[in-house]
Amino acid sequence: MIKSELIARLASENPHLTQKDVERVVGVILDSMTGALEKGGRVELRGFGAFSVRSRPARTGRNPRTGETVAVKAKHVPFFKSGKELRERLNADE
Amino acid sequence: MKGQTLTRADLAEAVHEEVGLTRQDCAGLVERTLDLIAEALEDGRTVKLSGFGVFQVRAKRARMGRNPKTGEPAAIEPRRVIGFRASQVMKARVDEGLGG
């Protein structure tokens, strides 16, 4: 499923809203989540999962093409952990 | 820097303020958005949200593990897990936002 399919589905479930509004809704939801992480916060969506930021220390890497060593700076990366309910839904068939 | 924790209620409020729909509509739309993503994953479909990231279901094989409390060996059943890969846009925003 891609974003436009998600928007189309939400729009068809909400005939009183315009497609444009639904596009903005999905945009604001995703942008707010990125915004929270950008400020060093977390996003906790019970049952679905949680987004957080993990820091990766600086390391020495290698250019895989040339084999040269390169310094890789410390960085912050987004991380998602699925929620209990979603994990259970995913494995409910057993 | 310690930021705050964003919840469903915050998302609904942000949508209400920026799009101007009723609070009830906004809460419902936040919930349905998460539901539709979860449903797609449950069906084993990959969810690609451009500018945000990709959620993907991966199958894990059965393996022997250990009960970390007792140290006893325990069988781990084959299961499905969700992987999330942040888009380049999100990675850049997060890394830059937190000072690289």
Short mmCIF file of N, CA and C in Angstrom, two decimals:
data_model
loop_
_atom_site.label_atom_id
_atom_site.label_comp_id
_atom_site.label_asym_id
_atom_site.label_seq_id
_atom_site.Cartn_x
_atom_site.Cartn_y
_atom_site.Cartn_z
N MET A 1 0.85 -1.19 0.00
CA MET A 1 0.00 0.00 0.00
C MET A 1 0.89 1.24 0.00
N ILE A 2 0.57 2.18 -0.85
CA ILE A 2 1.33 3.43 -0.85
C ILE A 2 0.45 4.57 -0.34
N LYS A 3 1.08 5.73 -0.13
CA LYS A 3 0.37 6.84 0.51
C LYS A 3 -0.92 7.22 -0.22
N SER A 4 -0.86 7.26 -1.56
CA SER A 4 -2.05 7.66 -2.32
C SER A 4 -3.18 6.66 -2.15
N GLU A 5 -2.86 5.38 -1.97
CA GLU A 5 -3.90 4.36 -1.76
C GLU A 5 -4.53 4.54 -0.37
N LEU A 6 -3.68 4.86 0.60
CA LEU A 6 -4.17 5.11 1.96
C LEU A 6 -5.13 6.32 1.94
N ILE A 7 -4.74 7.37 1.22
CA ILE A 7 -5.56 8.57 1.13
C ILE A 7 -6.89 8.27 0.43
N ALA A 8 -6.83 7.51 -0.66
CA ALA A 8 -8.05 7.17 -1.40
C ALA A 8 -9.01 6.38 -0.51
N ARG A 9 -8.46 5.48 0.26
CA ARG A 9 -9.29 4.65 1.14
C ARG A 9 -9.95 5.50 2.23
N LEU A 10 -9.16 6.38 2.86
CA LEU A 10 -9.72 7.27 3.90
C LEU A 10 -10.78 8.19 3.30
N ALA A 11 -10.53 8.66 2.09
CA ALA A 11 -11.48 9.57 1.45
C ALA A 11 -12.79 8.85 1.16
N SER A 12 -12.70 7.59 0.71
CA SER A 12 -13.93 6.86 0.39
C SER A 12 -14.72 6.53 1.66
N GLU A 13 -14.02 6.40 2.79
CA GLU A 13 -14.71 6.13 4.06
C GLU A 13 -15.32 7.41 4.65
N ASN A 14 -14.86 8.56 4.15
CA ASN A 14 -15.33 9.85 4.68
C ASN A 14 -15.85 10.74 3.57
N PRO A 15 -17.01 10.36 3.01
CA PRO A 15 -17.53 11.10 1.85
C PRO A 15 -17.82 12.58 2.13
N HIS A 16 -17.92 12.95 3.41
CA HIS A 16 -18.18 14.36 3.73
C HIS A 16 -16.91 15.20 3.67
N LEU A 17 -15.76 14.56 3.45
CA LEU A 17 -14.50 15.31 3.35
C LEU A 17 -14.00 15.29 1.91
N THR A 18 -13.27 16.35 1.54
CA THR A 18 -12.71 16.38 0.20
C THR A 18 -11.41 15.58 0.18
N GLN A 19 -11.06 15.12 -1.01
CA GLN A 19 -9.81 14.38 -1.20
C GLN A 19 -8.62 15.24 -0.72
N LYS A 20 -8.71 16.54 -1.04
CA LYS A 20 -7.65 17.49 -0.67
C LYS A 20 -7.46 17.53 0.86
N ASP A 21 -8.59 17.59 1.58
CA ASP A 21 -8.52 17.60 3.03
C ASP A 21 -7.85 16.33 3.56
N VAL A 22 -8.25 15.19 3.00
CA VAL A 22 -7.68 13.93 3.48
C VAL A 22 -6.19 13.87 3.19
N GLU A 23 -5.78 14.40 2.03
CA GLU A 23 -4.35 14.47 1.72
C GLU A 23 -3.62 15.28 2.78
N ARG A 24 -4.21 16.41 3.16
CA ARG A 24 -3.58 17.26 4.17
C ARG A 24 -3.54 16.55 5.52
N VAL A 25 -4.61 15.84 5.84
CA VAL A 25 -4.67 15.10 7.11
C VAL A 25 -3.50 14.13 7.22
N VAL A 26 -3.34 13.30 6.18
CA VAL A 26 -2.27 12.30 6.21
C VAL A 26 -0.90 13.01 6.26
N GLY A 27 -0.78 14.10 5.51
CA GLY A 27 0.46 14.86 5.52
C GLY A 27 0.80 15.39 6.91
N VAL A 28 -0.22 15.96 7.59
CA VAL A 28 0.01 16.51 8.93
C VAL A 28 0.37 15.39 9.92
N ILE A 29 -0.30 14.26 9.81
CA ILE A 29 0.00 13.14 10.73
C ILE A 29 1.46 12.72 10.58
N LEU A 30 1.88 12.47 9.35
CA LEU A 30 3.25 11.99 9.13
C LEU A 30 4.28 13.06 9.48
N ASP A 31 3.96 14.31 9.11
CA ASP A 31 4.89 15.40 9.37
C ASP A 31 5.04 15.66 10.87
N SER A 32 3.93 15.53 11.62
CA SER A 32 4.00 15.74 13.07
C SER A 32 4.88 14.69 13.72
N MET A 33 4.79 13.46 13.21
CA MET A 33 5.61 12.39 13.80
C MET A 33 7.08 12.67 13.55
N THR A 34 7.43 13.00 12.30
CA THR A 34 8.82 13.32 12.00
C THR A 34 9.27 14.53 12.84
N GLY A 35 8.37 15.51 12.98
CA GLY A 35 8.68 16.71 13.74
C GLY A 35 9.03 16.41 15.20
N ALA A 36 8.29 15.47 15.80
CA ALA A 36 8.56 15.11 17.19
C ALA A 36 9.95 14.47 17.32
N LEU A 37 10.29 13.60 16.37
CA LEU A 37 11.58 12.92 16.41
C LEU A 37 12.72 13.91 16.19
N GLU A 38 12.46 14.84 15.28
CA GLU A 38 13.43 15.88 14.95
C GLU A 38 13.80 16.70 16.18
N LYS A 39 12.84 16.86 17.10
CA LYS A 39 13.09 17.65 18.32
C LYS A 39 13.58 16.76 19.45
N GLY A 40 13.91 15.52 19.13
CA GLY A 40 14.44 14.64 20.16
C GLY A 40 13.38 13.91 20.96
N GLY A 41 12.13 14.00 20.50
CA GLY A 41 11.05 13.34 21.22
C GLY A 41 10.76 11.95 20.71
N ARG A 42 9.68 11.38 21.23
CA ARG A 42 9.23 10.05 20.83
C ARG A 42 7.80 10.15 20.31
N VAL A 43 7.36 9.11 19.64
CA VAL A 43 5.96 9.01 19.22
C VAL A 43 5.47 7.68 19.76
N GLU A 44 4.44 7.72 20.62
CA GLU A 44 3.93 6.47 21.18
C GLU A 44 2.48 6.27 20.77
N LEU A 45 2.26 5.25 19.97
CA LEU A 45 0.92 4.96 19.48
C LEU A 45 0.54 3.58 20.00
N ARG A 46 -0.11 3.56 21.16
CA ARG A 46 -0.49 2.31 21.83
C ARG A 46 -1.11 1.31 20.88
N GLY A 47 -0.63 0.09 20.92
CA GLY A 47 -1.19 -0.96 20.09
C GLY A 47 -0.54 -1.02 18.72
N PHE A 48 -0.07 0.14 18.24
CA PHE A 48 0.54 0.19 16.91
C PHE A 48 2.07 0.08 17.02
N GLY A 49 2.64 0.98 17.81
CA GLY A 49 4.09 0.94 17.97
C GLY A 49 4.63 2.28 18.43
N ALA A 50 5.93 2.36 18.55
CA ALA A 50 6.56 3.59 19.01
C ALA A 50 7.76 3.93 18.14
N PHE A 51 7.88 5.22 17.83
CA PHE A 51 9.04 5.70 17.10
C PHE A 51 9.94 6.43 18.09
N SER A 52 11.23 6.18 17.99
CA SER A 52 12.17 6.89 18.83
C SER A 52 13.42 7.18 18.00
N VAL A 53 14.36 7.86 18.62
CA VAL A 53 15.60 8.18 17.92
C VAL A 53 16.74 7.47 18.63
N ARG A 54 17.57 6.81 17.89
CA ARG A 54 18.73 6.15 18.48
C ARG A 54 19.99 6.84 17.99
N SER A 55 20.99 6.95 18.88
CA SER A 55 22.22 7.56 18.41
C SER A 55 23.23 6.48 18.04
N ARG A 56 23.89 6.73 16.96
CA ARG A 56 24.93 5.81 16.48
C ARG A 56 26.27 6.51 16.68
N PRO A 57 27.20 5.84 17.34
CA PRO A 57 28.51 6.48 17.56
C PRO A 57 29.29 6.65 16.26
N ALA A 58 30.26 7.54 16.30
CA ALA A 58 31.15 7.73 15.15
C ALA A 58 31.93 6.43 14.95
N ARG A 59 32.24 6.13 13.72
CA ARG A 59 33.01 4.91 13.46
C ARG A 59 33.88 5.12 12.24
N THR A 60 34.81 4.20 12.04
CA THR A 60 35.61 4.24 10.83
C THR A 60 35.00 3.27 9.85
N GLY A 61 34.61 3.77 8.70
CA GLY A 61 34.02 2.91 7.70
C GLY A 61 34.97 2.73 6.54
N ARG A 62 34.49 2.03 5.53
CA ARG A 62 35.30 1.81 4.36
C ARG A 62 34.49 2.11 3.12
N ASN A 63 35.11 2.74 2.17
CA ASN A 63 34.46 2.90 0.88
C ASN A 63 34.49 1.53 0.22
N PRO A 64 33.32 0.91 0.02
CA PRO A 64 33.33 -0.47 -0.48
C PRO A 64 33.93 -0.59 -1.88
N ARG A 65 33.91 0.51 -2.63
CA ARG A 65 34.45 0.45 -3.99
C ARG A 65 35.97 0.51 -4.00
N THR A 66 36.52 1.43 -3.21
CA THR A 66 37.97 1.63 -3.26
C THR A 66 38.71 0.98 -2.10
N GLY A 67 37.95 0.61 -1.03
CA GLY A 67 38.61 0.01 0.12
C GLY A 67 39.25 1.03 1.05
N GLU A 68 39.17 2.31 0.69
CA GLU A 68 39.75 3.36 1.54
C GLU A 68 38.98 3.50 2.85
N THR A 69 39.67 3.80 3.93
CA THR A 69 38.96 4.03 5.18
C THR A 69 38.43 5.46 5.19
N VAL A 70 37.23 5.62 5.71
CA VAL A 70 36.64 6.96 5.83
C VAL A 70 36.05 7.11 7.23
N ALA A 71 36.14 8.32 7.77
CA ALA A 71 35.56 8.58 9.08
C ALA A 71 34.06 8.80 8.92
N VAL A 72 33.25 8.07 9.67
CA VAL A 72 31.80 8.27 9.64
C VAL A 72 31.42 8.94 10.96
N LYS A 73 30.76 10.10 10.85
CA LYS A 73 30.40 10.87 12.05
C LYS A 73 29.29 10.20 12.85
N ALA A 74 29.20 10.53 14.11
CA ALA A 74 28.11 10.05 14.95
C ALA A 74 26.82 10.58 14.37
N LYS A 75 25.74 9.79 14.45
CA LYS A 75 24.48 10.32 13.92
C LYS A 75 23.27 9.80 14.70
N HIS A 76 22.15 10.43 14.42
CA HIS A 76 20.88 10.06 15.04
C HIS A 76 19.99 9.43 13.99
N VAL A 77 19.45 8.26 14.29
CA VAL A 77 18.60 7.59 13.31
C VAL A 77 17.24 7.24 13.92
N PRO A 78 16.17 7.37 13.09
CA PRO A 78 14.84 7.02 13.57
C PRO A 78 14.74 5.50 13.77
N PHE A 79 13.95 5.10 14.76
CA PHE A 79 13.78 3.68 15.06
C PHE A 79 12.32 3.41 15.36
N PHE A 80 11.80 2.29 14.87
CA PHE A 80 10.41 1.92 15.14
C PHE A 80 10.35 0.56 15.82
N LYS A 81 9.57 0.48 16.89
CA LYS A 81 9.33 -0.81 17.53
C LYS A 81 7.84 -1.05 17.47
N SER A 82 7.45 -2.19 16.92
CA SER A 82 6.02 -2.46 16.78
C SER A 82 5.40 -2.69 18.15
N GLY A 83 4.12 -2.35 18.27
CA GLY A 83 3.40 -2.51 19.53
C GLY A 83 2.95 -3.94 19.73
N LYS A 84 2.64 -4.27 20.97
CA LYS A 84 2.27 -5.63 21.34
C LYS A 84 1.06 -6.11 20.54
N GLU A 85 0.04 -5.26 20.47
CA GLU A 85 -1.19 -5.66 19.79
C GLU A 85 -0.95 -5.94 18.30
N LEU A 86 -0.15 -5.09 17.67
CA LEU A 86 0.13 -5.29 16.25
C LEU A 86 0.96 -6.56 16.04
N ARG A 87 1.92 -6.80 16.91
CA ARG A 87 2.72 -8.03 16.81
C ARG A 87 1.83 -9.25 16.96
N GLU A 88 0.86 -9.16 17.87
CA GLU A 88 -0.04 -10.30 18.08
C GLU A 88 -0.97 -10.50 16.88
N ARG A 89 -1.46 -9.38 16.33
CA ARG A 89 -2.32 -9.49 15.14
C ARG A 89 -1.58 -10.14 13.98
N LEU A 90 -0.31 -9.84 13.88
CA LEU A 90 0.52 -10.36 12.80
C LEU A 90 0.76 -11.86 12.91
N ASN A 91 0.67 -12.36 14.13
CA ASN A 91 0.97 -13.77 14.36
C ASN A 91 -0.23 -14.52 14.92
N ALA A 92 -1.43 -14.02 14.61
CA ALA A 92 -2.65 -14.57 15.21
C ALA A 92 -3.04 -15.92 14.63
N ASP A 93 -2.51 -16.28 13.46
CA ASP A 93 -2.95 -17.49 12.77
C ASP A 93 -2.41 -18.78 13.38
N GLU A 94 -1.51 -18.67 14.37
CA GLU A 94 -0.95 -19.92 14.91
C GLU A 94 -1.82 -20.54 16.00
N MET B 1 19.27 16.73 24.40
CA MET B 1 17.93 17.33 24.29
C MET B 1 16.86 16.26 24.49
N LYS B 2 15.95 16.51 25.41
CA LYS B 2 14.90 15.54 25.67
C LYS B 2 13.59 16.11 25.19
N GLY B 3 13.07 15.56 24.12
CA GLY B 3 11.82 16.07 23.58
C GLY B 3 10.63 15.44 24.27
N GLN B 4 9.45 15.77 23.75
CA GLN B 4 8.24 15.25 24.36
C GLN B 4 7.75 14.02 23.63
N THR B 5 6.77 13.37 24.25
CA THR B 5 6.19 12.19 23.64
C THR B 5 4.88 12.53 22.96
N LEU B 6 4.82 12.23 21.68
CA LEU B 6 3.63 12.51 20.87
C LEU B 6 2.70 11.30 20.92
N THR B 7 1.42 11.57 21.13
CA THR B 7 0.44 10.48 21.19
C THR B 7 -0.65 10.69 20.13
N ARG B 8 -1.59 9.76 20.08
CA ARG B 8 -2.73 9.89 19.15
C ARG B 8 -3.45 11.22 19.36
N ALA B 9 -3.64 11.59 20.63
CA ALA B 9 -4.36 12.83 20.93
C ALA B 9 -3.64 14.05 20.36
N ASP B 10 -2.30 14.04 20.44
CA ASP B 10 -1.51 15.16 19.89
C ASP B 10 -1.65 15.20 18.37
N LEU B 11 -1.65 14.03 17.75
CA LEU B 11 -1.78 13.98 16.29
C LEU B 11 -3.14 14.53 15.87
N ALA B 12 -4.20 14.10 16.59
CA ALA B 12 -5.54 14.57 16.27
C ALA B 12 -5.63 16.08 16.43
N GLU B 13 -5.00 16.61 17.49
CA GLU B 13 -5.02 18.04 17.75
C GLU B 13 -4.27 18.81 16.64
N ALA B 14 -3.14 18.26 16.22
CA ALA B 14 -2.37 18.91 15.15
C ALA B 14 -3.18 18.95 13.86
N VAL B 15 -3.88 17.85 13.55
CA VAL B 15 -4.70 17.79 12.34
C VAL B 15 -5.85 18.80 12.46
N HIS B 16 -6.47 18.85 13.64
CA HIS B 16 -7.57 19.79 13.88
C HIS B 16 -7.11 21.23 13.64
N GLU B 17 -5.95 21.57 14.20
CA GLU B 17 -5.45 22.94 14.06
C GLU B 17 -5.03 23.29 12.64
N GLU B 18 -4.38 22.34 11.98
CA GLU B 18 -3.85 22.67 10.65
C GLU B 18 -4.81 22.47 9.51
N VAL B 19 -5.74 21.52 9.65
CA VAL B 19 -6.67 21.27 8.55
C VAL B 19 -8.05 21.87 8.85
N GLY B 20 -8.33 22.05 10.14
CA GLY B 20 -9.58 22.72 10.50
C GLY B 20 -10.82 21.85 10.51
N LEU B 21 -10.64 20.53 10.51
CA LEU B 21 -11.81 19.64 10.61
C LEU B 21 -12.19 19.50 12.09
N THR B 22 -13.36 18.94 12.35
CA THR B 22 -13.80 18.79 13.74
C THR B 22 -12.83 17.86 14.49
N ARG B 23 -12.78 18.03 15.80
CA ARG B 23 -11.91 17.18 16.62
C ARG B 23 -12.30 15.72 16.48
N GLN B 24 -13.62 15.49 16.36
CA GLN B 24 -14.10 14.11 16.25
C GLN B 24 -13.63 13.47 14.94
N ASP B 25 -13.74 14.22 13.84
CA ASP B 25 -13.24 13.74 12.55
C ASP B 25 -11.75 13.45 12.63
N CYS B 26 -11.01 14.37 13.26
CA CYS B 26 -9.55 14.24 13.30
C CYS B 26 -9.13 13.01 14.09
N ALA B 27 -9.77 12.79 15.24
CA ALA B 27 -9.44 11.62 16.05
C ALA B 27 -9.73 10.35 15.26
N GLY B 28 -10.87 10.35 14.56
CA GLY B 28 -11.25 9.18 13.76
C GLY B 28 -10.27 8.93 12.62
N LEU B 29 -9.83 10.01 11.97
CA LEU B 29 -8.90 9.86 10.84
C LEU B 29 -7.53 9.36 11.29
N VAL B 30 -7.07 9.83 12.45
CA VAL B 30 -5.79 9.35 12.98
C VAL B 30 -5.90 7.84 13.24
N GLU B 31 -7.00 7.45 13.87
CA GLU B 31 -7.21 6.05 14.21
C GLU B 31 -7.29 5.17 12.96
N ARG B 32 -8.08 5.62 11.98
CA ARG B 32 -8.23 4.84 10.74
C ARG B 32 -6.92 4.76 9.96
N THR B 33 -6.14 5.84 9.99
CA THR B 33 -4.84 5.81 9.30
C THR B 33 -3.97 4.70 9.87
N LEU B 34 -3.90 4.64 11.20
CA LEU B 34 -3.09 3.60 11.84
C LEU B 34 -3.67 2.21 11.57
N ASP B 35 -5.00 2.12 11.63
CA ASP B 35 -5.69 0.84 11.37
C ASP B 35 -5.40 0.32 9.97
N LEU B 36 -5.49 1.21 8.98
CA LEU B 36 -5.30 0.79 7.59
C LEU B 36 -3.85 0.33 7.36
N ILE B 37 -2.91 0.99 8.02
CA ILE B 37 -1.51 0.57 7.91
C ILE B 37 -1.37 -0.81 8.55
N ALA B 38 -1.94 -0.98 9.74
CA ALA B 38 -1.85 -2.26 10.45
C ALA B 38 -2.50 -3.39 9.65
N GLU B 39 -3.67 -3.09 9.06
CA GLU B 39 -4.38 -4.10 8.25
C GLU B 39 -3.54 -4.56 7.07
N ALA B 40 -2.92 -3.60 6.38
CA ALA B 40 -2.10 -3.94 5.22
C ALA B 40 -0.94 -4.84 5.66
N LEU B 41 -0.32 -4.50 6.78
CA LEU B 41 0.81 -5.29 7.27
C LEU B 41 0.35 -6.69 7.67
N GLU B 42 -0.83 -6.75 8.27
CA GLU B 42 -1.41 -8.02 8.68
C GLU B 42 -1.60 -8.93 7.45
N ASP B 43 -1.98 -8.32 6.33
CA ASP B 43 -2.14 -9.07 5.08
C ASP B 43 -0.79 -9.37 4.42
N GLY B 44 0.28 -8.94 5.06
CA GLY B 44 1.60 -9.21 4.52
C GLY B 44 2.05 -8.20 3.47
N ARG B 45 1.27 -7.10 3.33
CA ARG B 45 1.64 -6.11 2.33
C ARG B 45 2.61 -5.08 2.89
N THR B 46 3.51 -4.61 2.04
CA THR B 46 4.46 -3.56 2.41
C THR B 46 3.73 -2.22 2.35
N VAL B 47 4.00 -1.32 3.29
CA VAL B 47 3.37 0.00 3.29
C VAL B 47 4.44 1.06 3.04
N LYS B 48 4.31 1.75 1.90
CA LYS B 48 5.30 2.77 1.53
C LYS B 48 4.68 4.15 1.65
N LEU B 49 5.22 4.96 2.55
CA LEU B 49 4.70 6.31 2.72
C LEU B 49 5.81 7.27 2.33
N SER B 50 5.72 7.78 1.11
CA SER B 50 6.84 8.56 0.57
C SER B 50 7.13 9.77 1.45
N GLY B 51 8.38 10.01 1.69
CA GLY B 51 8.80 11.11 2.55
C GLY B 51 8.85 10.72 4.01
N PHE B 52 8.25 9.57 4.34
CA PHE B 52 8.21 9.11 5.72
C PHE B 52 9.05 7.85 5.89
N GLY B 53 8.60 6.76 5.27
CA GLY B 53 9.36 5.53 5.37
C GLY B 53 8.57 4.33 4.89
N VAL B 54 9.15 3.16 5.03
CA VAL B 54 8.55 1.92 4.54
C VAL B 54 8.42 0.92 5.69
N PHE B 55 7.20 0.40 5.86
CA PHE B 55 6.98 -0.68 6.83
C PHE B 55 6.91 -1.99 6.04
N GLN B 56 7.61 -2.99 6.52
CA GLN B 56 7.64 -4.25 5.81
C GLN B 56 7.54 -5.42 6.78
N VAL B 57 6.82 -6.46 6.38
CA VAL B 57 6.69 -7.64 7.22
C VAL B 57 7.79 -8.63 6.83
N ARG B 58 8.49 -9.13 7.81
CA ARG B 58 9.52 -10.13 7.53
C ARG B 58 9.20 -11.40 8.30
N ALA B 59 9.47 -12.53 7.67
CA ALA B 59 9.22 -13.82 8.34
C ALA B 59 10.50 -14.24 9.04
N LYS B 60 10.34 -14.65 10.30
CA LYS B 60 11.50 -15.16 11.05
C LYS B 60 11.32 -16.66 11.20
N ARG B 61 12.40 -17.38 11.01
CA ARG B 61 12.33 -18.83 11.17
C ARG B 61 12.30 -19.23 12.64
N ALA B 62 11.87 -20.46 12.87
CA ALA B 62 11.91 -21.01 14.23
C ALA B 62 13.37 -21.14 14.65
N ARG B 63 13.65 -20.91 15.90
CA ARG B 63 15.02 -21.11 16.40
C ARG B 63 14.97 -21.46 17.87
N MET B 64 16.09 -21.96 18.36
CA MET B 64 16.16 -22.23 19.78
C MET B 64 16.66 -20.98 20.47
N GLY B 65 15.96 -20.60 21.53
CA GLY B 65 16.42 -19.46 22.31
C GLY B 65 16.55 -19.90 23.75
N ARG B 66 16.60 -18.94 24.63
CA ARG B 66 16.73 -19.24 26.04
C ARG B 66 15.80 -18.34 26.82
N ASN B 67 15.24 -18.87 27.87
CA ASN B 67 14.50 -18.03 28.80
C ASN B 67 15.56 -17.22 29.54
N PRO B 68 15.57 -15.91 29.34
CA PRO B 68 16.66 -15.10 29.94
C PRO B 68 16.64 -15.13 31.46
N LYS B 69 15.49 -15.42 32.05
CA LYS B 69 15.39 -15.43 33.50
C LYS B 69 15.96 -16.72 34.09
N THR B 70 15.58 -17.85 33.50
CA THR B 70 15.99 -19.14 34.06
C THR B 70 17.17 -19.75 33.33
N GLY B 71 17.47 -19.28 32.12
CA GLY B 71 18.57 -19.84 31.36
C GLY B 71 18.20 -21.12 30.64
N GLU B 72 16.95 -21.57 30.82
CA GLU B 72 16.53 -22.80 30.16
C GLU B 72 16.35 -22.59 28.66
N PRO B 73 16.71 -23.60 27.85
CA PRO B 73 16.48 -23.48 26.42
C PRO B 73 14.97 -23.45 26.14
N ALA B 74 14.55 -22.65 25.18
CA ALA B 74 13.13 -22.57 24.85
C ALA B 74 13.00 -22.45 23.34
N ALA B 75 12.02 -23.16 22.77
CA ALA B 75 11.80 -23.08 21.32
C ALA B 75 11.14 -21.76 21.00
N ILE B 76 11.64 -21.06 19.98
CA ILE B 76 10.98 -19.84 19.52
C ILE B 76 10.29 -20.19 18.20
N GLU B 77 8.99 -20.00 18.17
CA GLU B 77 8.17 -20.34 17.00
C GLU B 77 8.50 -19.43 15.83
N PRO B 78 8.29 -19.92 14.61
CA PRO B 78 8.44 -19.01 13.48
C PRO B 78 7.42 -17.88 13.63
N ARG B 79 7.78 -16.68 13.29
CA ARG B 79 6.83 -15.57 13.47
C ARG B 79 7.10 -14.49 12.45
N ARG B 80 6.18 -13.55 12.41
CA ARG B 80 6.33 -12.42 11.49
C ARG B 80 6.63 -11.16 12.30
N VAL B 81 7.57 -10.38 11.83
CA VAL B 81 7.92 -9.14 12.53
C VAL B 81 7.83 -7.98 11.55
N ILE B 82 7.71 -6.77 12.09
CA ILE B 82 7.63 -5.58 11.24
C ILE B 82 8.95 -4.85 11.26
N GLY B 83 9.43 -4.53 10.08
CA GLY B 83 10.62 -3.72 9.96
C GLY B 83 10.21 -2.34 9.46
N PHE B 84 10.87 -1.30 9.92
CA PHE B 84 10.59 0.05 9.42
C PHE B 84 11.89 0.65 8.94
N ARG B 85 11.86 1.15 7.71
CA ARG B 85 13.03 1.88 7.20
C ARG B 85 12.62 3.31 6.95
N ALA B 86 13.25 4.21 7.66
CA ALA B 86 12.92 5.63 7.49
C ALA B 86 13.39 6.09 6.12
N SER B 87 12.63 7.02 5.52
CA SER B 87 13.01 7.58 4.23
C SER B 87 14.24 8.46 4.41
N GLN B 88 14.90 8.78 3.30
CA GLN B 88 16.04 9.69 3.35
C GLN B 88 15.63 11.03 3.94
N VAL B 89 14.41 11.47 3.58
CA VAL B 89 13.91 12.76 4.08
C VAL B 89 13.82 12.73 5.61
N MET B 90 13.22 11.66 6.16
CA MET B 90 13.09 11.59 7.61
C MET B 90 14.46 11.48 8.29
N LYS B 91 15.32 10.64 7.71
CA LYS B 91 16.66 10.47 8.29
C LYS B 91 17.39 11.81 8.35
N ALA B 92 17.30 12.57 7.25
CA ALA B 92 18.00 13.84 7.19
C ALA B 92 17.42 14.82 8.21
N ARG B 93 16.08 14.88 8.30
CA ARG B 93 15.46 15.80 9.25
C ARG B 93 15.83 15.47 10.68
N VAL B 94 15.80 14.18 11.02
CA VAL B 94 16.10 13.77 12.38
C VAL B 94 17.57 14.02 12.73
N ASP B 95 18.45 13.66 11.80
CA ASP B 95 19.87 13.83 12.07
C ASP B 95 20.24 15.32 12.17
N GLU B 96 19.68 16.12 11.27
CA GLU B 96 19.98 17.56 11.31
C GLU B 96 19.34 18.23 12.52
N GLY B 97 18.12 17.79 12.83
CA GLY B 97 17.41 18.37 13.97
C GLY B 97 18.17 18.16 15.27
N LEU B 98 18.88 17.05 15.35
CA LEU B 98 19.58 16.73 16.59
C LEU B 98 21.07 17.03 16.48
N GLY B 99 21.39 17.92 15.57
CA GLY B 99 22.76 18.41 15.48
C GLY B 99 23.74 17.44 14.86
N GLY B 100 23.25 16.59 13.97
CA GLY B 100 24.11 15.68 13.22
C GLY B 100 24.72 14.57 14.03
#
